[in-house]
Coordinates of C-alpha atoms in Angstrom, one line a residue:
Chain A
M1 CA -47.9 33.8 -13.5
N2 CA -47.0 36.1 -10.6
L3 CA -47.0 39.2 -12.8
P4 CA -47.4 42.2 -10.6
V5 CA -49.9 43.6 -13.0
Q6 CA -52.5 46.1 -11.7
T7 CA -55.5 43.9 -11.2
D8 CA -57.5 46.0 -8.9
E9 CA -60.5 47.1 -10.9
R10 CA -62.0 49.2 -8.1
Q11 CA -59.4 52.0 -8.4
P12 CA -59.1 52.6 -12.1
E13 CA -58.4 56.3 -11.5
Q14 CA -55.1 55.5 -9.8
H15 CA -53.9 53.6 -12.9
N16 CA -51.3 56.2 -14.0
Q17 CA -49.8 56.4 -10.5
V18 CA -48.6 52.8 -10.6
P19 CA -44.8 52.8 -10.2
D20 CA -42.9 51.6 -13.3
E21 CA -41.2 48.7 -11.6
W22 CA -44.6 47.0 -11.3
F23 CA -44.4 46.4 -15.0
V24 CA -41.0 44.7 -14.9
L25 CA -41.4 41.0 -15.3
N26 CA -40.7 39.0 -12.2
Q27 CA -38.3 36.7 -14.1
E28 CA -36.4 39.7 -15.2
K29 CA -35.8 40.8 -11.6
N30 CA -34.7 37.3 -10.5
R31 CA -32.7 36.5 -13.6
E32 CA -29.7 35.6 -11.5
A33 CA -31.6 33.5 -8.9
D34 CA -31.3 30.2 -10.8
S35 CA -27.8 30.7 -12.0
V36 CA -25.3 28.2 -10.6
K37 CA -23.3 30.0 -7.9
R38 CA -21.0 27.1 -7.0
P39 CA -18.5 26.0 -9.7
S40 CA -19.5 22.9 -11.5
L41 CA -17.3 20.1 -10.3
S42 CA -16.6 16.7 -11.8
Y43 CA -16.6 13.7 -9.5
T44 CA -12.8 13.6 -9.3
Q45 CA -12.5 17.4 -8.7
D46 CA -15.1 17.1 -5.9
A47 CA -13.3 14.2 -4.4
W48 CA -10.0 16.0 -4.5
R49 CA -11.6 19.2 -3.0
R50 CA -12.9 17.1 -0.1
L51 CA -9.6 15.2 0.3
K52 CA -7.7 18.5 0.6
K53 CA -9.9 19.5 3.6
N54 CA -8.9 16.3 5.5
K55 CA -5.6 17.2 7.2
L56 CA -4.8 13.7 8.4
A57 CA -5.2 12.3 4.9
M58 CA -3.1 15.0 3.4
A59 CA -0.4 14.3 6.0
G60 CA -0.6 10.7 4.9
L61 CA -0.2 11.8 1.3
F62 CA 2.9 13.9 2.1
I63 CA 4.5 11.1 4.1
L64 CA 4.0 8.7 1.2
L65 CA 5.5 11.2 -1.3
F66 CA 8.4 11.7 1.0
L67 CA 8.9 7.9 1.3
F68 CA 8.7 7.4 -2.5
V69 CA 11.1 10.3 -3.1
M70 CA 13.5 8.9 -0.5
A71 CA 13.3 5.4 -2.0
V72 CA 14.5 7.0 -5.2
I73 CA 17.2 9.4 -3.9
G74 CA 17.9 8.0 -0.4
P75 CA 20.7 5.6 -1.3
F76 CA 22.6 8.4 -3.0
L77 CA 22.5 10.7 0.0
S78 CA 24.9 8.6 2.0
P79 CA 28.5 8.0 0.9
H80 CA 28.2 4.3 1.9
S81 CA 27.3 1.6 -0.6
V82 CA 24.5 -0.8 0.0
V83 CA 26.7 -3.9 -0.4
R84 CA 30.0 -2.8 1.2
Q85 CA 30.8 -4.8 4.2
S86 CA 33.3 -3.7 6.8
L87 CA 34.6 -5.9 9.6
T88 CA 35.9 -2.9 11.6
E89 CA 32.5 -1.2 11.6
Q90 CA 30.2 -3.9 12.9
N91 CA 27.1 -3.0 14.8
L92 CA 28.0 0.7 15.2
P93 CA 25.3 2.9 16.7
P94 CA 23.9 5.8 14.7
S95 CA 26.5 8.5 14.3
A96 CA 27.5 11.4 12.0
D97 CA 29.1 8.9 9.6
H98 CA 26.5 6.1 9.7
W99 CA 23.2 8.0 10.2
F100 CA 21.2 4.8 11.1
G101 CA 24.2 2.8 12.4
T102 CA 25.6 -0.4 10.8
D103 CA 24.6 -4.1 10.9
E104 CA 26.5 -7.2 11.9
L105 CA 28.5 -7.1 8.7
G106 CA 29.3 -3.5 8.9
R107 CA 26.9 -2.5 6.2
D108 CA 25.3 1.0 6.4
V109 CA 21.7 0.7 7.7
F110 CA 20.7 4.1 6.2
T111 CA 21.6 3.1 2.7
R112 CA 20.0 -0.4 3.2
T113 CA 16.9 1.1 4.6
W114 CA 16.2 3.2 1.5
Y115 CA 17.1 0.3 -0.8
G116 CA 14.7 -1.7 1.2
A117 CA 12.1 1.0 0.7
R118 CA 12.3 0.5 -3.1
I119 CA 11.7 -3.2 -2.8
S120 CA 9.0 -3.0 -0.1
L121 CA 7.0 -0.2 -1.6
F122 CA 7.3 -1.6 -5.1
V123 CA 6.1 -5.0 -3.9
G124 CA 3.3 -3.5 -1.8
V125 CA 2.0 -1.2 -4.4
M126 CA 2.2 -3.6 -7.3
A127 CA 0.5 -6.3 -5.3
A128 CA -2.3 -3.9 -4.3
L129 CA -2.8 -2.7 -7.9
I130 CA -2.9 -6.2 -9.4
D131 CA -5.3 -7.4 -6.6
F132 CA -7.5 -4.4 -7.3
L133 CA -7.7 -5.0 -11.1
I134 CA -8.4 -8.7 -10.9
G135 CA -10.5 -8.6 -7.7
V136 CA -12.8 -5.8 -8.7
I137 CA -13.6 -7.3 -12.1
Y138 CA -14.0 -10.8 -10.8
G139 CA -16.0 -9.9 -7.7
G140 CA -18.1 -7.4 -9.6
V141 CA -19.1 -9.9 -12.3
A142 CA -19.8 -12.7 -9.7
G143 CA -21.9 -10.5 -7.5
Y144 CA -23.8 -8.8 -10.3
K145 CA -24.5 -11.9 -12.4
G146 CA -25.4 -14.0 -9.4
G147 CA -26.9 -17.4 -9.7
R148 CA -25.0 -20.2 -11.3
I149 CA -22.1 -18.0 -12.6
D150 CA -21.7 -16.6 -9.1
S151 CA -21.5 -20.1 -7.5
I152 CA -19.0 -21.4 -10.0
M153 CA -16.8 -18.3 -9.6
M154 CA -17.0 -18.6 -5.8
R155 CA -16.1 -22.2 -5.9
I156 CA -12.9 -21.3 -7.9
I157 CA -12.0 -18.8 -5.2
E158 CA -12.5 -21.4 -2.5
V159 CA -10.1 -23.7 -4.3
L160 CA -7.5 -21.0 -4.5
Y161 CA -8.0 -20.3 -0.8
G162 CA -7.7 -24.0 0.0
L163 CA -4.5 -24.7 -1.8
P164 CA -1.4 -24.9 0.4
Y165 CA 0.1 -21.5 -0.3
L166 CA 3.7 -22.6 0.2
L167 CA 3.4 -25.3 -2.5
V168 CA 2.2 -22.7 -4.9
V169 CA 5.1 -20.3 -4.0
I170 CA 7.7 -23.1 -4.3
L171 CA 6.3 -24.1 -7.7
L172 CA 6.5 -20.5 -8.9
M173 CA 10.1 -20.2 -7.7
V174 CA 10.9 -23.4 -9.6
L175 CA 9.1 -22.2 -12.8
M176 CA 10.1 -18.5 -12.8
G177 CA 13.3 -18.5 -10.8
P178 CA 13.8 -16.4 -7.7
G179 CA 13.4 -12.7 -8.1
L180 CA 11.2 -9.7 -7.5
G181 CA 8.7 -10.6 -10.3
T182 CA 8.3 -14.0 -8.9
I183 CA 7.5 -12.6 -5.4
I184 CA 4.9 -10.2 -6.8
V185 CA 3.3 -13.0 -8.8
A186 CA 3.4 -15.2 -5.6
L187 CA 1.7 -12.5 -3.6
T188 CA -1.0 -11.8 -6.1
V189 CA -1.7 -15.3 -7.4
T190 CA -4.0 -15.9 -4.4
G191 CA -4.0 -12.4 -3.0
W192 CA -6.8 -11.0 -5.3
V193 CA -9.4 -13.3 -3.9
G194 CA -9.8 -11.2 -0.8
M195 CA -10.7 -8.2 -2.9
A196 CA -12.9 -10.2 -5.1
R197 CA -14.9 -11.5 -2.1
I198 CA -15.3 -8.0 -0.6
V199 CA -16.5 -6.6 -3.9
R200 CA -18.9 -9.5 -4.5
G201 CA -20.4 -9.2 -1.1
Q202 CA -21.0 -5.4 -1.5
V203 CA -22.4 -5.8 -5.0
L204 CA -24.8 -8.6 -3.9
Q205 CA -26.1 -6.1 -1.3
I206 CA -26.2 -3.0 -3.5
K207 CA -27.6 -4.5 -6.7
N208 CA -31.0 -4.8 -5.1
Y209 CA -31.2 -1.2 -3.9
E210 CA -33.9 1.1 -5.3
Y211 CA -31.5 3.3 -7.3
V212 CA -30.1 0.3 -9.2
L213 CA -33.6 -0.9 -9.9
A214 CA -34.4 2.6 -11.1
S215 CA -31.5 2.6 -13.5
K216 CA -32.5 -0.7 -14.8
T217 CA -36.1 0.5 -15.3
F218 CA -34.8 3.4 -17.4
G219 CA -33.0 0.8 -19.5
A220 CA -29.4 1.3 -18.4
K221 CA -27.0 -1.3 -19.8
T222 CA -25.2 -3.7 -17.4
F223 CA -21.8 -2.0 -17.9
R224 CA -23.3 1.4 -17.1
I225 CA -25.0 0.1 -13.9
I226 CA -21.7 -1.4 -12.8
R227 CA -19.7 1.7 -13.6
K228 CA -22.2 4.4 -12.4
N229 CA -24.1 2.7 -9.6
L230 CA -22.2 -0.2 -8.2
L231 CA -18.5 0.8 -8.4
P232 CA -18.8 4.2 -6.7
N233 CA -20.8 2.7 -3.9
T234 CA -18.4 -0.1 -3.3
M235 CA -15.4 2.3 -3.6
G236 CA -15.2 2.7 0.2
A237 CA -14.7 -0.9 0.9
I238 CA -12.4 -1.3 -2.1
I239 CA -10.1 1.4 -1.0
V240 CA -9.9 0.2 2.6
Q241 CA -9.1 -3.3 1.3
M242 CA -6.4 -1.8 -0.9
T243 CA -4.8 0.0 2.0
L244 CA -4.9 -3.3 3.9
T245 CA -3.4 -5.1 0.9
V246 CA -0.2 -3.0 0.8
P247 CA 0.9 -3.9 4.4
A248 CA -0.3 -7.5 3.9
A249 CA 1.9 -7.7 0.8
I250 CA 4.9 -6.2 2.6
F251 CA 4.5 -8.6 5.5
A252 CA 3.9 -11.6 3.2
E253 CA 7.1 -10.7 1.4
S254 CA 8.9 -10.7 4.7
F255 CA 7.4 -14.0 5.7
L256 CA 8.6 -15.5 2.4
S257 CA 12.1 -14.1 3.1
F258 CA 11.8 -15.6 6.6
L259 CA 11.4 -19.0 4.9
G260 CA 14.2 -18.3 2.5
L261 CA 12.0 -17.7 -0.5
G262 CA 12.1 -13.9 -0.6
I263 CA 14.5 -11.3 -1.7
Q264 CA 18.1 -12.6 -1.6
A265 CA 21.1 -11.0 0.0
P266 CA 22.9 -8.6 -0.3
F267 CA 19.6 -6.8 -1.1
A268 CA 17.0 -6.7 1.6
S269 CA 13.4 -5.4 2.0
W270 CA 12.2 -3.7 5.1
G271 CA 10.6 -7.0 6.2
V272 CA 13.9 -8.9 5.8
M273 CA 15.8 -6.2 7.7
A274 CA 13.3 -6.2 10.6
N275 CA 13.4 -10.0 10.7
D276 CA 17.2 -9.9 10.8
G277 CA 17.1 -7.3 13.4
L278 CA 14.8 -9.3 15.8
P279 CA 17.7 -10.9 17.8
T280 CA 19.2 -7.5 18.4
I281 CA 16.4 -6.8 21.0
L282 CA 18.5 -8.9 23.4
S283 CA 21.9 -7.7 22.2
G284 CA 21.0 -4.0 22.5
H285 CA 21.7 -3.0 18.9
W286 CA 18.2 -1.5 18.8
W287 CA 18.8 0.6 15.6
R288 CA 18.8 -2.5 13.4
L289 CA 15.2 -3.4 14.3
F290 CA 14.0 0.2 15.0
F291 CA 14.6 1.8 11.6
P292 CA 13.1 -0.8 9.3
A293 CA 10.2 -1.4 11.7
F294 CA 9.6 2.3 12.1
F295 CA 9.4 2.8 8.3
I296 CA 7.2 -0.1 7.8
S297 CA 4.8 1.3 10.4
L298 CA 5.1 4.8 9.0
T299 CA 4.2 3.6 5.5
M300 CA 1.2 1.7 6.8
Y301 CA 0.0 4.6 8.8
A302 CA 0.3 6.9 5.8
F303 CA -1.5 4.4 3.5
N304 CA -4.3 3.9 6.1
V305 CA -5.1 7.6 6.9
L306 CA -4.9 8.4 3.2
G307 CA -7.2 5.4 2.5
D308 CA -9.7 6.7 5.1
G309 CA -9.6 10.2 3.7
L310 CA -10.1 8.8 0.1
Q311 CA -13.0 6.7 1.3
D312 CA -14.8 9.7 2.7
A313 CA -13.9 11.8 -0.4
L314 CA -14.9 9.2 -3.0
D315 CA -18.2 8.2 -1.4
P316 CA -21.0 9.8 -3.4
K317 CA -23.4 9.4 -0.4
L318 CA -21.3 11.6 1.8
R319 CA -21.1 14.3 -0.9
R320 CA -21.9 17.8 0.4
Chain B
M1 CA -33.8 -24.1 1.6
A2 CA -33.3 -27.9 2.0
R3 CA -32.6 -28.2 -1.7
Y4 CA -30.1 -25.4 -1.5
M5 CA -28.3 -27.1 1.4
I6 CA -28.1 -30.4 -0.5
K7 CA -26.8 -28.7 -3.6
R8 CA -24.4 -26.7 -1.6
F9 CA -23.1 -29.9 0.2
W10 CA -22.2 -31.5 -3.1
A11 CA -20.6 -28.3 -4.3
M12 CA -18.5 -28.3 -1.1
A13 CA -17.5 -31.9 -1.6
A14 CA -16.5 -31.1 -5.2
T15 CA -14.5 -28.1 -4.1
I16 CA -12.5 -30.2 -1.6
L17 CA -11.9 -32.9 -4.3
V18 CA -10.6 -30.2 -6.6
I19 CA -8.3 -28.7 -3.9
T20 CA -6.9 -32.0 -3.0
T21 CA -6.3 -33.1 -6.6
L22 CA -4.6 -29.8 -7.4
T23 CA -2.5 -30.1 -4.2
F24 CA -1.5 -33.7 -5.3
V25 CA -0.5 -32.3 -8.7
L26 CA 1.5 -29.4 -7.2
M27 CA 3.2 -31.8 -4.7
K28 CA 4.3 -34.1 -7.5
V29 CA 5.4 -31.4 -9.9
I30 CA 7.7 -29.7 -7.4
P31 CA 11.2 -31.3 -7.5
G32 CA 12.6 -33.0 -4.3
S33 CA 11.6 -36.0 -2.3
P34 CA 11.3 -36.7 1.4
F35 CA 14.6 -38.6 1.3
N36 CA 16.7 -35.9 -0.2
E37 CA 18.3 -34.9 3.0
E38 CA 18.8 -38.4 4.4
R39 CA 22.5 -38.9 4.8
G40 CA 24.2 -42.2 4.2
T41 CA 21.5 -43.7 2.1
N42 CA 22.6 -45.4 -1.1
E43 CA 20.4 -45.8 -4.0
A44 CA 19.1 -49.3 -3.0
V45 CA 17.9 -48.0 0.4
Q46 CA 16.3 -45.0 -1.3
K47 CA 14.5 -47.4 -3.7
N48 CA 13.3 -49.5 -0.8
L49 CA 12.0 -46.5 1.1
E50 CA 10.2 -45.3 -2.0
A51 CA 8.6 -48.7 -2.5
Y52 CA 7.6 -48.8 1.2
Y53 CA 5.7 -45.6 0.9
H54 CA 4.3 -46.5 -2.6
L55 CA 6.2 -43.5 -4.1
D56 CA 7.3 -45.7 -7.0
D57 CA 3.8 -46.6 -8.0
P58 CA 2.3 -45.0 -11.1
L59 CA 1.0 -41.6 -10.3
I60 CA -2.6 -42.6 -10.9
F61 CA -2.3 -45.4 -8.3
Q62 CA -0.8 -43.0 -5.8
Y63 CA -3.6 -40.6 -6.5
I64 CA -6.3 -43.3 -5.9
F65 CA -4.4 -44.2 -2.7
Y66 CA -4.7 -40.6 -1.6
L67 CA -8.3 -40.4 -2.5
K68 CA -9.0 -43.4 -0.3
S69 CA -7.2 -41.8 2.6
I70 CA -9.2 -38.6 2.2
I71 CA -12.5 -40.5 2.2
T72 CA -11.6 -42.6 5.3
F73 CA -9.8 -39.6 6.7
D74 CA -6.8 -41.8 7.6
F75 CA -3.6 -40.5 6.1
G76 CA -1.2 -43.1 7.5
P77 CA 2.2 -42.5 9.0
S78 CA 4.4 -39.5 8.4
I79 CA 7.3 -40.2 6.2
K80 CA 9.7 -38.0 8.2
K81 CA 8.5 -39.3 11.6
P82 CA 7.3 -42.8 11.0
S83 CA 6.3 -43.3 14.6
D84 CA 3.7 -40.6 14.2
S85 CA 0.6 -41.0 12.1
V86 CA -0.7 -37.8 10.4
N87 CA -4.0 -38.2 12.3
D88 CA -2.1 -38.3 15.6
M89 CA -0.4 -35.0 14.7
L90 CA -3.7 -33.4 13.9
E91 CA -5.4 -34.7 17.0
R92 CA -2.5 -33.4 19.2
G93 CA -2.0 -30.1 17.4
F94 CA -5.5 -29.0 16.5
P95 CA -7.0 -28.6 20.0
V96 CA -4.1 -26.4 21.0
S97 CA -4.3 -24.2 17.9
F98 CA -8.1 -24.2 18.2
E99 CA -8.0 -23.0 21.8
L100 CA -5.5 -20.2 21.0
G101 CA -7.2 -19.2 17.8
M102 CA -10.7 -19.2 19.2
T103 CA -9.8 -17.0 22.1
A104 CA -8.0 -14.6 19.8
I105 CA -10.9 -14.5 17.3
V106 CA -13.4 -13.8 20.1
I107 CA -11.3 -11.0 21.5
A108 CA -10.6 -9.6 18.1
V109 CA -14.2 -9.6 17.0
I110 CA -15.6 -8.0 20.2
S111 CA -12.9 -5.3 20.5
G112 CA -12.8 -4.7 16.7
L113 CA -16.5 -4.1 16.5
V114 CA -16.5 -1.9 19.6
L115 CA -13.6 0.2 18.3
G116 CA -15.1 0.4 14.8
V117 CA -18.6 1.4 16.0
I118 CA -17.2 4.1 18.3
A119 CA -15.1 5.5 15.6
A120 CA -18.0 5.7 13.1
L121 CA -20.3 7.4 15.7
R122 CA -17.7 10.0 16.6
R123 CA -16.5 10.3 13.0
N124 CA -13.6 12.8 12.7
G125 CA -13.7 13.3 16.4
F126 CA -11.1 12.5 19.0
L127 CA -12.4 9.0 19.7
D128 CA -12.4 8.2 16.0
Y129 CA -8.7 9.2 15.6
A130 CA -7.8 7.4 18.8
A131 CA -9.5 4.2 17.8
M132 CA -8.3 4.2 14.3
S133 CA -4.7 5.0 15.3
L134 CA -4.9 2.0 17.6
A135 CA -6.2 0.0 14.6
V136 CA -3.5 1.3 12.2
L137 CA -0.9 0.5 14.8
G138 CA -2.2 -3.0 15.0
I139 CA -1.9 -3.5 11.2
S140 CA 1.4 -1.6 11.0
I141 CA 3.4 -3.9 13.2
P142 CA 4.3 -7.3 11.7
N143 CA 3.1 -10.0 14.1
F144 CA 6.6 -11.5 14.6
I145 CA 7.9 -8.1 15.7
L146 CA 4.9 -7.6 18.0
A147 CA 5.3 -11.0 19.5
T148 CA 9.0 -10.4 20.2
L149 CA 8.3 -7.0 21.7
L150 CA 5.6 -8.5 24.0
I151 CA 8.0 -11.2 25.2
Q152 CA 10.7 -8.6 25.7
Q153 CA 8.4 -6.2 27.6
F154 CA 6.0 -8.5 29.6
A155 CA 8.0 -11.6 30.1
V156 CA 11.7 -10.5 30.3
N157 CA 11.4 -7.0 31.7
L158 CA 8.3 -7.0 33.8
K159 CA 8.1 -10.8 34.4
L160 CA 4.3 -10.6 34.4
F161 CA 3.7 -13.5 32.1
P162 CA 5.7 -16.6 31.1
A163 CA 7.4 -16.2 27.8
A164 CA 6.7 -19.5 26.1
T165 CA 5.2 -23.0 26.2
W166 CA 1.5 -24.0 26.7
T167 CA 0.7 -25.4 30.1
S168 CA -1.7 -23.1 32.0
P169 CA -4.1 -20.3 31.2
I170 CA -1.6 -17.6 32.0
H171 CA 0.6 -18.9 29.2
M172 CA -2.2 -18.0 26.8
V173 CA -2.1 -14.2 27.5
L174 CA 0.9 -13.1 25.4
P175 CA 0.3 -15.4 22.3
T176 CA -3.4 -14.6 22.3
A177 CA -2.6 -10.9 22.4
A178 CA -0.1 -11.2 19.6
L179 CA -2.5 -13.2 17.5
A180 CA -5.6 -11.0 18.1
V181 CA -4.2 -7.6 17.4
G182 CA -4.0 -7.9 13.6
P183 CA -7.5 -9.3 13.1
M184 CA -8.9 -6.8 15.6
A185 CA -7.4 -3.9 13.6
I186 CA -8.8 -5.3 10.3
I187 CA -12.3 -5.7 11.8
A188 CA -12.2 -2.3 13.4
R189 CA -11.4 -0.6 10.2
L190 CA -13.9 -2.5 8.1
T191 CA -16.6 -1.9 10.7
R192 CA -15.9 1.8 10.8
S193 CA -16.0 2.2 7.0
S194 CA -19.2 0.4 6.6
M195 CA -20.9 1.9 9.7
V196 CA -20.1 5.4 8.3
E197 CA -21.9 4.4 5.1
V198 CA -24.9 2.7 6.8
L199 CA -25.4 5.6 9.2
T200 CA -26.3 7.9 6.2
Q201 CA -29.0 5.6 5.0
D202 CA -32.7 6.6 5.0
Y203 CA -33.8 3.7 7.3
I204 CA -31.5 5.0 10.0
R205 CA -33.2 8.4 9.8
T206 CA -36.6 6.6 9.9
A207 CA -35.5 4.6 13.0
K208 CA -34.5 7.9 14.7
A209 CA -37.7 9.5 13.6
K210 CA -39.7 6.7 15.1
G211 CA -37.9 7.5 18.4
L212 CA -36.0 4.3 18.9
S213 CA -33.2 4.3 21.5
P214 CA -29.8 5.1 20.1
F215 CA -28.5 1.7 21.3
K216 CA -31.3 -0.1 19.4
I217 CA -30.7 1.9 16.3
I218 CA -26.9 1.1 16.4
V219 CA -27.2 -2.5 17.1
K220 CA -30.3 -3.6 15.3
H221 CA -30.4 -1.3 12.3
A222 CA -26.9 0.0 11.7
L223 CA -24.5 -2.7 12.9
R224 CA -26.5 -5.5 11.4
N225 CA -26.1 -4.0 7.9
A226 CA -22.6 -2.8 8.5
L227 CA -21.5 -6.4 9.3
M228 CA -21.3 -7.5 5.7
P229 CA -17.6 -6.8 4.9
V230 CA -16.6 -8.0 8.4
I231 CA -18.4 -11.3 7.9
T232 CA -16.7 -11.6 4.5
V233 CA -13.2 -11.4 5.9
L234 CA -14.1 -13.4 9.0
G235 CA -14.6 -16.6 7.0
T236 CA -11.1 -17.0 5.8
L237 CA -9.6 -15.4 8.8
V238 CA -11.2 -17.8 11.2
A239 CA -10.2 -20.8 9.1
S240 CA -6.6 -19.8 9.0
I241 CA -6.3 -18.7 12.6
L242 CA -8.0 -21.9 14.0
T243 CA -5.6 -24.1 12.1
G244 CA -2.6 -22.4 13.8
S245 CA -0.3 -19.6 13.1
F246 CA 3.2 -20.8 12.1
V247 CA 4.9 -17.6 13.3
I248 CA 3.2 -17.2 16.7
E249 CA 3.4 -20.8 17.5
K250 CA 7.1 -20.9 16.7
I251 CA 8.0 -17.8 18.7
F252 CA 6.0 -18.9 21.8
A253 CA 6.9 -22.6 21.5
I254 CA 3.3 -23.6 21.4
P255 CA 2.7 -27.2 20.3
G256 CA -0.1 -26.4 17.8
M257 CA -0.5 -27.6 14.2
G258 CA 0.8 -24.4 12.5
K259 CA 4.2 -25.8 12.0
Y260 CA 3.0 -28.9 10.1
F261 CA 1.8 -26.8 7.2
V262 CA 5.3 -25.3 6.7
E263 CA 7.5 -28.2 7.7
S264 CA 5.7 -30.8 5.7
I265 CA 6.1 -28.8 2.5
N266 CA 9.8 -28.0 3.2
Q267 CA 10.5 -31.7 3.9
R268 CA 8.2 -33.0 1.1
D269 CA 6.4 -35.1 3.7
Y270 CA 3.6 -36.1 1.3
P271 CA 1.1 -37.7 3.7
V272 CA 1.4 -34.7 6.1
I273 CA 0.9 -32.3 3.3
M274 CA -2.2 -34.1 2.2
G275 CA -3.5 -34.4 5.7
T276 CA -3.1 -30.8 6.7
T277 CA -4.5 -29.6 3.3
V278 CA -7.6 -31.7 3.6
F279 CA -8.1 -30.7 7.2
Y280 CA -7.7 -27.0 6.4
S281 CA -9.9 -27.0 3.3
V282 CA -12.7 -28.8 5.2
I283 CA -12.7 -26.1 7.8
L284 CA -12.3 -23.4 5.2
I285 CA -15.2 -24.6 3.1
I286 CA -17.5 -24.9 6.1
M287 CA -16.5 -21.3 7.2
L288 CA -17.2 -19.9 3.8
F289 CA -20.6 -21.7 3.7
L290 CA -21.4 -20.2 7.1
V291 CA -20.5 -16.8 5.7
D292 CA -22.9 -17.2 2.8
L293 CA -25.7 -18.2 5.2
A294 CA -24.9 -15.2 7.4
Y295 CA -25.3 -12.9 4.3
G296 CA -28.8 -14.1 3.9
L297 CA -29.6 -13.8 7.6
L298 CA -28.2 -10.3 8.0
D299 CA -29.7 -8.8 4.8
P300 CA -32.9 -10.4 3.7
R301 CA -32.6 -8.7 0.4
I302 CA -29.8 -11.1 -0.6
K303 CA -31.1 -14.2 -2.2
L304 CA -28.7 -17.1 -2.4
H305 CA -30.9 -19.3 -4.4
K306 CA -33.2 -18.3 -7.2
K307 CA -36.9 -19.1 -6.5
G308 CA -38.6 -21.0 -9.3

């Protein structure tokens, strides 16, 4: 409609002096204007692109990779076995032979630390994943359905919260026998309710937003609304909750060990080692508390900064 | 609203009944008895003891007996310490745990909210990293290690505060700090994450466009909506902290009620298990109810009860 056609009827004699480009269609000139200059990115690609820009989050990712790799190869790097006790090498400070020193039974703290990493990281990550799966589905359904279904589902959660936790754990130990699997079940059997409550609270809030109503008006199915509208917008809270679940699970495991219900000797998780190392604050054998406590804290720090970065990267509202 | 309250009250009563029933079942399924460790008791004595505490009655009678004690809120004497009734234990322990827990919660909520809001407003700035590092540190250190370090530093080395017991306000400083750091960190992180989201919403821009003061926008418009996840975790957090922390009370030798939860189960002291469970679940259910009410107050778009 913006054709630069000669329309001036007062100067017909100038008609043949009109430059040629006047007769080129405007669309022809701007053919490139509406082409997409930025590469088209899927949701995941865009999230990854934004995550890469966040230096702190990437540092967290690399720390975690390092910890996971060390959990696998760490115990083989040192010549000392995880179970070997030595009465002549009790409570030695860190040295060229024992990199992290030895404990009161002469066991090598370096080897034990990386064995502990296997247990602690496995317990933490498994607990977080299971909590995530159950919690998101349960909380999502309760929050979205609302009404009677929501109240019944919430009452079930209250019951799980109210049960004396130790009774449940002891019962699981009796039924399943002590072991890593039992500990993970014990941590998740009531652990997922926190995630479920967070998701439910968020969904309750978001499901009344205009964009959800718009989707509904266009006839979107429940599953599509949950997947496309509700989940991406609760992702922030979910990921923060997951990064809190990992430390919570690692601590809960150490609390169970503290009560004699956790990992059994000679193997030890970081929590157990830190717990065993507590009295050494007074005896001066600081390395026995420092190394497990340091790696617990490092893991938590990495999970948390990565979680923060992921939250920003995954949030569709913060998309640029 | 009144109808919703009444309905909710019955639901709460039903929940407590279910919790106590399940606890009773769990308690009886788990092997062991309160008299397992008693030395020098022969079978006749054991039988007599069991008869005295009605432990040889059919389970259904024991269950009815427990239900009666729940309704009257009188759990009778402890099996392990017969001179003490369960009610005495709760009456002695709870005020101490409550005082410690309440102080810790108030400190945790205020400092957590302040840290979280500052971090969200200065997102990716220096203050954000500082506040969140503090929060991450708070979550990273297990509370038993933190408590021990606090004692070592402030009680043993600097001699600023007493290391243990519960006699004067100055004794409260270290345990309150040890107890408050974890919840503070959780609240700070949740506040930051939801504040960051809320601050991008249109109504915040509208509020800015209307020319409201930044303080009013943050407190009335942003924080109010960002509180949702915080409120969600507060319900259970408050219930568990008010009823005593086993670890903190043990390390600081505080005569609260935290130890009864663990000891009673280890010793199979049935009346104490039931008493502490009922007490805890009543507080928990009330807290969760308050959380649901708070949802509706904070965000009028949330409807708890269907109209019509």
